[in-house]
PDB file of C-alpha atoms in Angstrom:
ATOM      1  CA  UNK A 426     -71.181-119.648 -15.942  1.00  0.00           C
ATOM      2  CA  UNK A 427     -71.406-118.541 -12.238  1.00  0.00           C
ATOM      3  CA  UNK A 428     -67.586-118.232 -12.148  1.00  0.00           C
ATOM      4  CA  UNK A 429     -67.664-115.916 -15.189  1.00  0.00           C
ATOM      5  CA  UNK A 430     -70.309-113.699 -13.526  1.00  0.00           C
ATOM      6  CA  UNK A 431     -68.241-113.561 -10.335  1.00  0.00           C
ATOM      7  CA  UNK A 432     -65.099-112.564 -12.281  1.00  0.00           C
ATOM      8  CA  UNK A 433     -67.027-109.891 -14.191  1.00  0.00           C
ATOM      9  CA  UNK A 434     -68.466-108.499 -10.944  1.00  0.00           C
ATOM     10  CA  UNK A 435     -65.013-108.544  -9.309  1.00  0.00           C
ATOM     11  CA  UNK A 436     -63.548-106.685 -12.310  1.00  0.00           C
ATOM     12  CA  UNK A 437     -66.264-104.015 -12.172  1.00  0.00           C
ATOM     13  CA  UNK A 438     -65.810-103.499  -8.405  1.00  0.00           C
ATOM     14  CA  UNK A 439     -62.011-103.293  -8.799  1.00  0.00           C
ATOM     15  CA  UNK A 440     -62.426-100.806 -11.619  1.00  0.00           C
ATOM     16  CA  UNK A 441     -64.802 -98.596  -9.604  1.00  0.00           C
ATOM     17  CA  UNK A 442     -62.697 -98.654  -6.441  1.00  0.00           C
ATOM     18  CA  UNK A 443     -59.206 -98.588  -7.923  1.00  0.00           C
ATOM     19  CA  UNK A 444     -59.463 -96.269 -10.889  1.00  0.00           C
ATOM     20  CA  UNK A 445     -62.710 -94.440 -10.640  1.00  0.00           C
ATOM     21  CA  UNK A 446     -63.702 -96.069 -13.982  1.00  0.00           C
ATOM     22  CA  UNK A 447     -65.480 -93.324 -15.789  1.00  0.00           C
ATOM     23  CA  UNK A 448     -65.945 -91.172 -12.696  1.00  0.00           C
ATOM     24  CA  UNK A 449     -66.311 -87.561 -13.671  1.00  0.00           C
ATOM     25  CA  UNK A 450     -64.968 -84.446 -12.081  1.00  0.00           C
ATOM     26  CA  UNK A 451     -67.522 -81.958 -10.785  1.00  0.00           C
ATOM     27  CA  UNK A 452     -67.178 -78.336  -9.701  1.00  0.00           C
ATOM     28  CA  UNK A 453     -67.269 -79.520  -6.070  1.00  0.00           C
ATOM     29  CA  UNK A 454     -64.425 -82.039  -6.471  1.00  0.00           C
ATOM     30  CA  UNK A 455     -61.809 -80.861  -3.940  1.00  0.00           C
ATOM     31  CA  UNK A 456     -58.072 -81.232  -3.463  1.00  0.00           C
ATOM     32  CA  UNK A 457     -55.696 -80.235  -0.660  1.00  0.00           C
ATOM     33  CA  UNK A 458     -53.812 -76.963  -1.082  1.00  0.00           C
ATOM     34  CA  UNK A 459     -50.929 -78.304   1.014  1.00  0.00           C
ATOM     35  CA  UNK A 460     -48.955 -76.526   3.709  1.00  0.00           C
ATOM     36  CA  UNK A 461     -46.459 -73.694   3.542  1.00  0.00           C
ATOM     37  CA  UNK A 462     -44.551 -73.427   6.780  1.00  0.00           C
ATOM     38  CA  UNK A 463     -41.532 -71.799   8.291  1.00  0.00           C
ATOM     39  CA  UNK A 464     -39.423 -73.309  11.001  1.00  0.00           C
ATOM     40  CA  UNK A 465     -37.329 -71.832  13.779  1.00  0.00           C
ATOM     41  CA  UNK A 466     -34.161 -72.525  11.795  1.00  0.00           C
ATOM     42  CA  UNK A 467     -35.428 -70.156   9.063  1.00  0.00           C
ATOM     43  CA  UNK A 468     -36.130 -72.869   6.498  1.00  0.00           C
ATOM     44  CA  UNK A 469     -39.386 -72.647   4.579  1.00  0.00           C
ATOM     45  CA  UNK A 470     -41.066 -75.717   3.087  1.00  0.00           C
ATOM     46  CA  UNK A 471     -44.097 -76.204   0.867  1.00  0.00           C
ATOM     47  CA  UNK A 472     -45.550 -79.693   1.036  1.00  0.00           C
ATOM     48  CA  UNK A 473     -48.656 -81.188  -0.523  1.00  0.00           C
ATOM     49  CA  UNK A 474     -48.947 -84.819   0.564  1.00  0.00           C
ATOM     50  CA  UNK A 475     -51.944 -85.435  -1.708  1.00  0.00           C
ATOM     51  CA  UNK A 476     -49.859 -84.458  -4.759  1.00  0.00           C
ATOM     52  CA  UNK A 477     -46.626 -85.968  -3.462  1.00  0.00           C
ATOM     53  CA  UNK A 478     -44.966 -82.575  -4.032  1.00  0.00           C
ATOM     54  CA  UNK A 479     -42.576 -80.721  -1.745  1.00  0.00           C
ATOM     55  CA  UNK A 480     -40.108 -77.880  -2.155  1.00  0.00           C
ATOM     56  CA  UNK A 481     -37.700 -76.203   0.239  1.00  0.00           C
ATOM     57  CA  UNK A 482     -37.864 -72.460  -0.387  1.00  0.00           C
ATOM     58  CA  UNK A 483     -34.726 -70.289  -0.350  1.00  0.00           C
ATOM     59  CA  UNK A 484     -34.203 -67.936   2.596  1.00  0.00           C
ATOM     60  CA  UNK A 485     -33.067 -65.081   0.357  1.00  0.00           C
ATOM     61  CA  UNK A 486     -36.390 -64.994  -1.550  1.00  0.00           C
ATOM     62  CA  UNK A 487     -39.697 -63.338  -0.590  1.00  0.00           C
ATOM     63  CA  UNK A 488     -43.224 -64.700  -0.285  1.00  0.00           C
ATOM     64  CA  UNK A 489     -45.751 -62.470  -2.062  1.00  0.00           C
ATOM     65  CA  UNK A 490     -48.983 -62.312  -0.139  1.00  0.00           C
ATOM     66  CA  UNK A 491     -51.848 -59.914   0.332  1.00  0.00           C
ATOM     67  CA  UNK A 492     -53.999 -58.391   2.990  1.00  0.00           C
ATOM     68  CA  UNK A 493     -57.175 -57.361   1.230  1.00  0.00           C
ATOM     69  CA  UNK A 494     -55.979 -55.516  -1.886  1.00  0.00           C
ATOM     70  CA  UNK A 495     -52.558 -54.634  -0.469  1.00  0.00           C
ATOM     71  CA  UNK A 496     -49.642 -56.754  -1.729  1.00  0.00           C
ATOM     72  CA  UNK A 497     -46.700 -57.221   0.581  1.00  0.00           C
ATOM     73  CA  UNK A 498     -43.602 -59.406   0.669  1.00  0.00           C
ATOM     74  CA  UNK A 499     -42.517 -61.564   3.594  1.00  0.00           C
ATOM     75  CA  UNK A 500     -38.770 -62.291   3.683  1.00  0.00           C
ATOM     76  CA  UNK A 501     -38.276 -66.024   3.907  1.00  0.00           C
ATOM     77  CA  UNK A 502     -35.318 -65.436   6.203  1.00  0.00           C
ATOM     78  CA  UNK A 503     -37.870 -64.722   8.960  1.00  0.00           C
ATOM     79  CA  UNK A 504     -40.457 -66.931  10.583  1.00  0.00           C
ATOM     80  CA  UNK A 505     -44.030 -66.420   9.492  1.00  0.00           C
ATOM     81  CA  UNK A 506     -47.436 -67.724  10.483  1.00  0.00           C
ATOM     82  CA  UNK A 507     -47.907 -71.409   9.723  1.00  0.00           C
ATOM     83  CA  UNK A 508     -51.125 -70.680   7.814  1.00  0.00           C
ATOM     84  CA  UNK A 509     -49.645 -68.697   4.902  1.00  0.00           C
ATOM     85  CA  UNK A 510     -51.743 -70.897   2.599  1.00  0.00           C
ATOM     86  CA  UNK A 511     -55.023 -70.066   4.327  1.00  0.00           C
ATOM     87  CA  UNK A 512     -57.421 -72.121   2.218  1.00  0.00           C
ATOM     88  CA  UNK A 513     -56.964 -75.829   3.059  1.00  0.00           C
ATOM     89  CA  UNK A 514     -58.818 -77.226   0.050  1.00  0.00           C
ATOM     90  CA  UNK A 515     -59.640 -76.001  -3.423  1.00  0.00           C
ATOM     91  CA  UNK A 516     -62.568 -77.069  -5.580  1.00  0.00           C
ATOM     92  CA  UNK A 517     -62.495 -77.700  -9.296  1.00  0.00           C
ATOM     93  CA  UNK A 518     -64.925 -74.795  -9.662  1.00  0.00           C
ATOM     94  CA  UNK A 519     -62.336 -72.475  -8.057  1.00  0.00           C
ATOM     95  CA  UNK A 520     -59.604 -73.799 -10.343  1.00  0.00           C
ATOM     96  CA  UNK A 521     -61.811 -73.305 -13.411  1.00  0.00           C
ATOM     97  CA  UNK A 522     -62.509 -69.721 -12.288  1.00  0.00           C
ATOM     98  CA  UNK A 523     -58.733 -69.075 -12.128  1.00  0.00           C
ATOM     99  CA  UNK A 524     -58.781 -68.909  -8.299  1.00  0.00           C
ATOM    100  CA  UNK A 525     -56.282 -71.714  -7.804  1.00  0.00           C
ATOM    101  CA  UNK A 526     -53.142 -69.748  -6.914  1.00  0.00           C
ATOM    102  CA  UNK A 527     -51.448 -71.162  -3.823  1.00  0.00           C
ATOM    103  CA  UNK A 528     -48.518 -68.753  -3.420  1.00  0.00           C
ATOM    104  CA  UNK A 529     -45.878 -66.748  -5.284  1.00  0.00           C
ATOM    105  CA  UNK A 530     -42.210 -66.373  -4.400  1.00  0.00           C
ATOM    106  CA  UNK A 531     -39.858 -63.697  -5.791  1.00  0.00           C
ATOM    107  CA  UNK A 532     -36.107 -63.241  -5.576  1.00  0.00           C
ATOM    108  CA  UNK A 533     -36.472 -59.444  -5.164  1.00  0.00           C
ATOM    109  CA  UNK A 534     -39.240 -57.088  -4.084  1.00  0.00           C
ATOM    110  CA  UNK A 535     -40.886 -55.358  -7.083  1.00  0.00           C
ATOM    111  CA  UNK A 536     -39.686 -51.931  -5.969  1.00  0.00           C
ATOM    112  CA  UNK A 537     -36.119 -53.258  -6.338  1.00  0.00           C
ATOM    113  CA  UNK A 538     -36.662 -54.075 -10.009  1.00  0.00           C
ATOM    114  CA  UNK A 539     -37.799 -56.964 -12.171  1.00  0.00           C
ATOM    115  CA  UNK A 540     -36.709 -60.281 -10.784  1.00  0.00           C
ATOM    116  CA  UNK A 541     -37.402 -63.978 -10.904  1.00  0.00           C
ATOM    117  CA  UNK A 542     -40.789 -65.150  -9.654  1.00  0.00           C
ATOM    118  CA  UNK A 543     -42.497 -68.520  -9.387  1.00  0.00           C
ATOM    119  CA  UNK A 544     -46.238 -68.947  -8.834  1.00  0.00           C
ATOM    120  CA  UNK A 545     -47.622 -72.292  -7.715  1.00  0.00           C
ATOM    121  CA  UNK A 546     -51.275 -73.133  -8.201  1.00  0.00           C
ATOM    122  CA  UNK A 547     -53.866 -75.740  -8.999  1.00  0.00           C
ATOM    123  CA  UNK A 548     -55.697 -75.610 -12.311  1.00  0.00           C
ATOM    124  CA  UNK A 549     -58.395 -77.466 -14.172  1.00  0.00           C
ATOM    125  CA  UNK A 550     -56.629 -80.397 -15.831  1.00  0.00           C
ATOM    126  CA  UNK A 551     -58.366 -79.555 -19.118  1.00  0.00           C
ATOM    127  CA  UNK A 552     -57.153 -75.928 -19.251  1.00  0.00           C
ATOM    128  CA  UNK A 553     -53.732 -76.491 -20.843  1.00  0.00           C
ATOM    129  CA  UNK A 554     -52.661 -75.083 -24.197  1.00  0.00           C
ATOM    130  CA  UNK A 555     -50.247 -76.411 -26.780  1.00  0.00           C
ATOM    131  CA  UNK A 556     -46.846 -77.271 -25.279  1.00  0.00           C
ATOM    132  CA  UNK A 557     -43.863 -75.315 -26.620  1.00  0.00           C
ATOM    133  CA  UNK A 558     -41.620 -75.325 -23.529  1.00  0.00           C
ATOM    134  CA  UNK A 559     -40.580 -77.457 -20.581  1.00  0.00           C
ATOM    135  CA  UNK A 560     -39.081 -77.145 -17.106  1.00  0.00           C
ATOM    136  CA  UNK A 561     -37.511 -79.823 -14.952  1.00  0.00           C
ATOM    137  CA  UNK A 562     -39.142 -80.037 -11.541  1.00  0.00           C
ATOM    138  CA  UNK A 563     -37.316 -82.468  -9.306  1.00  0.00           C
ATOM    139  CA  UNK A 564     -36.577 -85.471 -11.492  1.00  0.00           C
ATOM    140  CA  UNK A 565     -39.534 -84.923 -13.820  1.00  0.00           C
ATOM    141  CA  UNK A 566     -39.628 -82.794 -16.980  1.00  0.00           C
ATOM    142  CA  UNK A 567     -42.966 -81.001 -17.228  1.00  0.00           C
ATOM    143  CA  UNK A 568     -44.347 -79.687 -20.502  1.00  0.00           C
ATOM    144  CA  UNK A 569     -45.954 -76.292 -20.890  1.00  0.00           C
ATOM    145  CA  UNK A 570     -46.024 -72.986 -22.667  1.00  0.00           C
ATOM    146  CA  UNK A 571     -43.499 -70.156 -23.027  1.00  0.00           C
ATOM    147  CA  UNK A 572     -44.513 -66.578 -23.722  1.00  0.00           C
ATOM    148  CA  UNK A 573     -42.995 -63.097 -23.867  1.00  0.00           C
ATOM    149  CA  UNK A 574     -44.833 -60.333 -22.081  1.00  0.00           C
ATOM    150  CA  UNK A 575     -44.393 -56.581 -21.852  1.00  0.00           C
ATOM    151  CA  UNK A 576     -41.179 -55.028 -20.520  1.00  0.00           C
ATOM    152  CA  UNK A 577     -38.992 -57.867 -21.850  1.00  0.00           C
ATOM    153  CA  UNK A 578     -40.458 -60.302 -19.328  1.00  0.00           C
ATOM    154  CA  UNK A 579     -40.773 -63.982 -20.179  1.00  0.00           C
ATOM    155  CA  UNK A 580     -42.935 -66.705 -18.687  1.00  0.00           C
ATOM    156  CA  UNK A 581     -42.928 -70.469 -18.746  1.00  0.00           C
ATOM    157  CA  UNK A 582     -46.040 -72.247 -17.471  1.00  0.00           C
ATOM    158  CA  UNK A 583     -45.856 -76.008 -16.907  1.00  0.00           C
ATOM    159  CA  UNK A 584     -48.366 -78.547 -15.652  1.00  0.00           C
ATOM    160  CA  UNK A 585     -48.341 -81.889 -13.826  1.00  0.00           C
ATOM    161  CA  UNK A 586     -51.599 -83.794 -14.257  1.00  0.00           C
ATOM    162  CA  UNK A 587     -53.358 -85.310 -11.224  1.00  0.00           C
ATOM    163  CA  UNK A 588     -56.671 -86.366 -12.762  1.00  0.00           C
ATOM    164  CA  UNK A 589     -59.238 -83.608 -12.250  1.00  0.00           C
ATOM    165  CA  UNK A 590     -56.535 -81.092 -11.330  1.00  0.00           C
ATOM    166  CA  UNK A 591     -53.103 -80.089 -12.558  1.00  0.00           C
ATOM    167  CA  UNK A 592     -50.290 -78.589 -10.530  1.00  0.00           C
ATOM    168  CA  UNK A 593     -49.501 -75.348 -12.368  1.00  0.00           C
ATOM    169  CA  UNK A 594     -46.087 -73.708 -12.045  1.00  0.00           C
ATOM    170  CA  UNK A 595     -45.609 -70.276 -13.636  1.00  0.00           C
ATOM    171  CA  UNK A 596     -42.022 -69.010 -13.848  1.00  0.00           C
ATOM    172  CA  UNK A 597     -41.455 -65.332 -14.733  1.00  0.00           C
ATOM    173  CA  UNK A 598     -38.050 -63.801 -15.488  1.00  0.00           C
ATOM    174  CA  UNK A 599     -36.286 -61.109 -17.538  1.00  0.00           C
ATOM    175  CA  UNK A 600     -32.712 -62.381 -17.758  1.00  0.00           C
ATOM    176  CA  UNK A 601     -31.082 -65.761 -18.452  1.00  0.00           C
ATOM    177  CA  UNK A 602     -29.533 -65.594 -14.962  1.00  0.00           C
ATOM    178  CA  UNK A 603     -32.985 -65.320 -13.387  1.00  0.00           C
ATOM    179  CA  UNK A 604     -34.164 -68.312 -15.412  1.00  0.00           C
ATOM    180  CA  UNK A 605     -31.174 -70.285 -14.106  1.00  0.00           C
ATOM    181  CA  UNK A 606     -32.126 -69.367 -10.509  1.00  0.00           C
ATOM    182  CA  UNK A 607     -35.650 -70.635 -11.154  1.00  0.00           C
ATOM    183  CA  UNK A 608     -34.385 -73.860 -12.723  1.00  0.00           C
ATOM    184  CA  UNK A 609     -31.970 -74.454  -9.829  1.00  0.00           C
ATOM    185  CA  UNK A 610     -34.761 -73.980  -7.284  1.00  0.00           C
ATOM    186  CA  UNK A 611     -37.238 -76.233  -9.117  1.00  0.00           C
ATOM    187  CA  UNK A 612     -34.585 -78.944  -9.518  1.00  0.00           C
ATOM    188  CA  UNK A 613     -34.615 -79.397  -5.711  1.00  0.00           C
ATOM    189  CA  UNK A 614     -38.344 -80.231  -5.602  1.00  0.00           C
ATOM    190  CA  UNK A 615     -39.704 -83.676  -4.881  1.00  0.00           C
ATOM    191  CA  UNK A 616     -42.535 -84.638  -7.186  1.00  0.00           C
TER     192      UNK A 616
END
C-alpha cells in the first residue's frame, strides 16, 4: 500500500509541474511579446523565443507604427530602434481587451494604394471563431477565418494555440498577387 501512495503522489506532482493539470488562466497571466530588431545589414527579424516563432521581414516592406494617434511607416530597408515592440510582456487581460497587437507590416504605404498587410498579435486562446480558411506559416498549416471587407479587401485570420494565448496572424489583401506575397513571406517563418 505505501508504494501505491508514493506512485499516486509522484503522479500528482508530475502532473502539476509538467502540465499545469487543471491550472487556469487569469487576466494577469503574462507572455513575452518577443523582439523586433533591425541589424546593420538592413535585415529585420521578429523573434519570440517563448512561442518558438521567428520571421525575417522583407526589406522592401514597411513597419506600421504610431506615435500617439499619428500612424507612420518605417521602411524596413533602414535601421530602426531595437525597441519597436515597446511592451515586453502582454497579459491575458490585454489580449481579451483586444490590445494584443504586436506589429503590422505592409508592402506599400497607404497613400500609395491598397496593398498587402500582415498584423501579428497575441489573443485570448478562447476567442476564435469557426474555421473556414487556412494559411501555411513555416511548415505548419494554421486554421482560421476568411472574410471580405469594404473596398474589395479580403482578410484571413489564423491562430496558433499556446495554452492561455494564441498567436494571431491577420493577412489583408485586395489582389491574388498580394495574397501570394503574404503566403511567400509566411512560408519563411519558423514556428
